[in-house]
C-alpha cells in the first residue's frame, strides 16, 4: 500500500499529476482544485490511496489525511466509486461535505456532477454519523505557488470539464468569473466558478 508520496511534480493536468521520486514517475489522480495549486518543478507531498480493480491500479492523492479519510468513507456508499468520490471532494471539499450531511442538505450534493436527487438522499442516509472528524493534517504544501502561465481561464475550464460539466457551460461561467475578477489566480477563479455552478443543474 502506498500511503504517502513526496517528490517533484513532473507534469500537471486538470485532474492528475506525475510525481517524480527516486527516478520513478508515478501518475496520481487529484482534484482540479488541488491541481490548480501545482506546476511542473514544484516539490509536493501527497497522502495517497491505492484503489485496486480487476483491470487497473489507480493511485489517488490528497492534500490532507482528512481528505483521504473522507474519500475512503465515500467509497463505502452504495453506487459511489473513486471518480464520483473525487468529484465530491473537488466540488464540496471535506468540510463542505460534512456541513451538507450535518444539515441534510441534498441540494448541496446535487451540485456535484453525477449526483441526482435519489443519489443525494442515499448519500445523506449512508454518511450520517460516518464521516471522520476534521483534522489539520496537511501534506506539506501550504501556500504552494501557482505558475504565472496557469492564470488564464483555460485551465479552469479544463478542470470543470473534468468534474463533469459541459465545456460550453464551463466556458461561460469562467468568462463571467474572469470579468468579475480579471486578476484572479487559478484557485480563486476555480472557487468562484464552482460557486456560480452550485445548486441543482
Short mmCIF file of C-alpha atoms in Angstrom, two decimals:
data_model
loop_
_atom_site.label_atom_id
_atom_site.label_comp_id
_atom_site.label_asym_id
_atom_site.label_seq_id
_atom_site.Cartn_x
_atom_site.Cartn_y
_atom_site.Cartn_z
CA UNK A 1 0.00 0.00 0.00
CA UNK A 2 1.35 3.43 -0.98
CA UNK A 3 0.11 5.77 1.76
CA UNK A 4 2.39 8.77 1.28
CA UNK A 5 4.37 10.19 -1.61
CA UNK A 6 6.77 13.10 -1.93
CA UNK A 7 8.74 14.30 -4.90
CA UNK A 8 8.74 16.74 -7.79
CA UNK A 9 5.72 17.47 -9.97
CA UNK A 10 6.90 16.40 -13.43
CA UNK A 11 3.69 17.28 -15.27
CA UNK A 12 0.33 18.58 -14.10
CA UNK A 13 -3.06 18.11 -15.77
CA UNK A 14 -6.55 19.13 -14.72
CA UNK A 15 -7.08 16.05 -12.58
CA UNK A 16 -3.69 14.39 -12.21
CA UNK A 17 0.00 14.91 -11.56
CA UNK A 18 3.07 12.83 -12.33
CA UNK A 19 5.25 12.79 -9.21
CA UNK A 20 8.93 12.09 -9.83
CA UNK A 21 10.54 10.38 -6.84
CA UNK A 22 13.68 8.26 -6.85
CA UNK A 23 13.82 8.32 -10.64
CA UNK A 24 10.30 6.89 -10.96
CA UNK A 25 7.31 8.92 -12.14
CA UNK A 26 4.00 7.95 -10.53
CA UNK A 27 0.71 9.12 -12.01
CA UNK A 28 -1.57 10.32 -9.21
CA UNK A 29 -5.22 11.35 -9.64
CA UNK A 30 -6.08 14.52 -7.71
CA UNK A 31 -8.92 17.04 -7.62
CA UNK A 32 -8.88 20.01 -10.04
CA UNK A 33 -8.67 22.45 -7.12
CA UNK A 34 -5.56 20.64 -5.86
CA UNK A 35 -4.05 20.52 -9.35
CA UNK A 36 -4.57 24.27 -9.70
CA UNK A 37 -2.06 24.79 -6.87
CA UNK A 38 0.70 22.90 -8.69
CA UNK A 39 3.09 23.43 -11.56
CA UNK A 40 5.95 21.45 -13.09
CA UNK A 41 9.04 21.54 -10.90
CA UNK A 42 7.17 22.10 -7.62
CA UNK A 43 8.17 19.93 -4.66
CA UNK A 44 4.98 18.28 -3.38
CA UNK A 45 3.83 15.82 -0.75
CA UNK A 46 0.63 13.77 -1.01
CA UNK A 47 -1.36 11.45 1.21
CA UNK A 48 -2.36 8.65 -1.14
CA UNK A 49 -4.80 5.79 -1.55
CA UNK A 50 -4.25 2.92 -3.97
CA UNK A 51 -7.53 1.65 -5.45
CA UNK A 52 -7.24 -1.84 -6.89
CA UNK A 53 -9.63 -3.07 -9.56
CA UNK A 54 -9.53 -6.22 -11.69
CA UNK A 55 -8.15 -4.30 -14.65
CA UNK A 56 -6.39 -1.35 -13.02
CA UNK A 57 -4.32 0.06 -10.18
CA UNK A 58 -5.07 3.75 -9.60
CA UNK A 59 -3.27 5.99 -7.14
CA UNK A 60 -5.32 8.87 -5.71
CA UNK A 61 -3.62 11.80 -3.98
CA UNK A 62 -4.86 14.17 -1.28
CA UNK A 63 -3.61 17.34 0.32
CA UNK A 64 -4.55 16.19 3.83
CA UNK A 65 -5.16 12.98 5.75
CA UNK A 66 -8.68 14.27 6.35
CA UNK A 67 -9.41 14.40 2.63
CA UNK A 68 -8.16 10.84 2.26
CA UNK A 69 -10.32 9.69 5.17
CA UNK A 70 -13.41 11.29 3.65
CA UNK A 71 -12.56 9.68 0.29
CA UNK A 72 -12.40 6.25 1.96
CA UNK A 73 -15.74 6.84 3.67
CA UNK A 74 -17.36 7.94 0.41
CA UNK A 75 -16.32 4.64 -1.19
CA UNK A 76 -18.48 2.80 1.37
CA UNK A 77 -21.63 4.45 -0.01
CA UNK A 78 -23.68 2.34 -2.42
CA UNK A 79 -23.06 3.39 -6.01
CA UNK A 80 -20.14 5.71 -5.24
CA UNK A 81 -16.87 4.84 -6.97
CA UNK A 82 -13.50 6.60 -6.86
CA UNK A 83 -14.30 9.02 -9.70
CA UNK A 84 -17.51 10.24 -8.06
CA UNK A 85 -15.83 10.41 -4.65
CA UNK A 86 -13.14 12.67 -6.13
CA UNK A 87 -15.83 14.83 -7.76
CA UNK A 88 -17.49 15.28 -4.36
CA UNK A 89 -14.19 16.37 -2.83
CA UNK A 90 -13.47 18.59 -5.83
CA UNK A 91 -16.77 20.46 -5.59
CA UNK A 92 -17.58 20.44 -1.87
CA UNK A 93 -14.33 19.60 -0.10
CA UNK A 94 -14.23 17.54 3.09
CA UNK A 95 -15.68 20.26 5.30
CA UNK A 96 -18.35 21.17 2.75
CA UNK A 97 -19.47 17.54 2.63
CA UNK A 98 -19.56 17.37 6.42
CA UNK A 99 -21.70 20.50 6.52
CA UNK A 100 -24.08 19.14 3.87
CA UNK A 101 -24.52 15.85 5.74
CA UNK A 102 -24.97 17.57 9.09
CA UNK A 103 -27.65 19.86 7.60
CA UNK A 104 -29.16 17.06 5.48
CA UNK A 105 -28.67 19.40 2.51
CA UNK A 106 -29.41 17.34 -0.59
CA UNK A 107 -29.21 20.45 -2.77
CA UNK A 108 -25.52 20.84 -1.96
CA UNK A 109 -24.84 17.25 -3.03
CA UNK A 110 -26.71 17.62 -6.32
CA UNK A 111 -24.27 20.40 -7.23
CA UNK A 112 -21.79 17.58 -7.89
CA UNK A 113 -21.95 16.26 -11.47
CA UNK A 114 -23.26 12.70 -11.44
CA UNK A 115 -25.37 13.03 -8.28
CA UNK A 116 -29.13 13.35 -8.69
CA UNK A 117 -31.86 13.72 -6.10
CA UNK A 118 -32.06 9.99 -5.33
CA UNK A 119 -28.31 9.63 -5.10
CA UNK A 120 -28.07 12.63 -2.79
CA UNK A 121 -30.74 11.19 -0.49
CA UNK A 122 -28.94 7.85 -0.36
CA UNK A 123 -25.62 9.53 0.41
CA UNK A 124 -27.11 11.58 3.23
CA UNK A 125 -28.59 8.45 4.72
CA UNK A 126 -25.43 6.35 4.47
CA UNK A 127 -22.96 9.07 5.50
CA UNK A 128 -24.78 10.31 8.59
CA UNK A 129 -22.56 9.66 11.59
CA UNK A 130 -19.82 8.04 9.49
CA UNK A 131 -17.65 10.89 8.25
CA UNK A 132 -14.33 11.27 10.08
CA UNK A 133 -13.87 14.36 12.23
CA UNK A 134 -11.83 17.07 10.55
CA UNK A 135 -8.09 17.11 11.12
CA UNK A 136 -5.40 19.62 10.31
CA UNK A 137 -3.06 17.01 8.84
CA UNK A 138 -1.82 18.76 5.71
CA UNK A 139 0.62 17.05 3.40
CA UNK A 140 3.08 19.90 3.49
CA UNK A 141 2.13 22.11 0.56
CA UNK A 142 0.68 25.23 2.23
CA UNK A 143 0.72 28.31 0.09
CA UNK A 144 2.19 26.49 -2.89
CA UNK A 145 2.92 29.00 -5.66
CA UNK A 146 0.96 28.88 -8.85
CA UNK A 147 2.86 29.31 -12.08
CA UNK A 148 2.08 32.62 -13.80
CA UNK A 149 1.16 30.83 -17.01
CA UNK A 150 -1.60 28.97 -15.13
CA UNK A 151 -3.65 32.15 -14.66
CA UNK A 152 -5.66 32.04 -17.95
CA UNK A 153 -9.12 30.56 -17.68
CA UNK A 154 -8.37 27.63 -19.99
CA UNK A 155 -7.05 25.58 -17.06
CA UNK A 156 -10.18 26.31 -15.04
CA UNK A 157 -12.42 25.32 -17.96
CA UNK A 158 -10.46 22.05 -18.29
CA UNK A 159 -10.87 21.42 -14.56
CA UNK A 160 -14.63 21.98 -14.67
CA UNK A 161 -14.99 19.69 -17.69
CA UNK A 162 -13.01 17.09 -15.76
CA UNK A 163 -15.53 17.38 -12.94
CA UNK A 164 -18.40 16.68 -15.34
CA UNK A 165 -19.77 20.00 -16.60
CA UNK A 166 -20.24 20.66 -20.32
CA UNK A 167 -17.44 22.63 -21.96
CA UNK A 168 -19.74 25.40 -23.22
CA UNK A 169 -21.24 25.81 -19.74
CA UNK A 170 -17.79 25.88 -18.17
CA UNK A 171 -16.55 28.48 -20.65
CA UNK A 172 -19.50 30.77 -19.94
CA UNK A 173 -19.14 30.64 -16.18
CA UNK A 174 -15.35 31.11 -16.31
CA UNK A 175 -15.81 34.12 -18.60
CA UNK A 176 -18.23 35.63 -16.07
CA UNK A 177 -15.86 34.89 -13.19
CA UNK A 178 -12.90 36.46 -15.01
CA UNK A 179 -14.96 39.52 -15.86
CA UNK A 180 -15.74 39.97 -12.16
CA UNK A 181 -12.10 39.46 -11.11
CA UNK A 182 -9.68 39.89 -14.06
CA UNK A 183 -6.57 39.35 -11.93
CA UNK A 184 -7.80 36.28 -10.03
CA UNK A 185 -5.42 33.35 -9.72
CA UNK A 186 -6.44 29.88 -10.88
CA UNK A 187 -7.55 28.59 -7.42
CA UNK A 188 -9.64 31.74 -6.80
CA UNK A 189 -11.13 31.58 -10.28
CA UNK A 190 -11.98 27.88 -9.87
CA UNK A 191 -13.63 28.50 -6.50
CA UNK A 192 -15.74 31.32 -7.93
CA UNK A 193 -16.72 29.22 -10.96
CA UNK A 194 -17.80 26.34 -8.71
CA UNK A 195 -19.86 28.77 -6.62
CA UNK A 196 -21.59 30.06 -9.74
CA UNK A 197 -22.33 26.49 -10.86
CA UNK A 198 -23.65 25.44 -7.44
CA UNK A 199 -27.16 24.15 -6.89
CA UNK A 200 -29.28 21.71 -8.87
CA UNK A 201 -28.44 21.62 -12.58
#
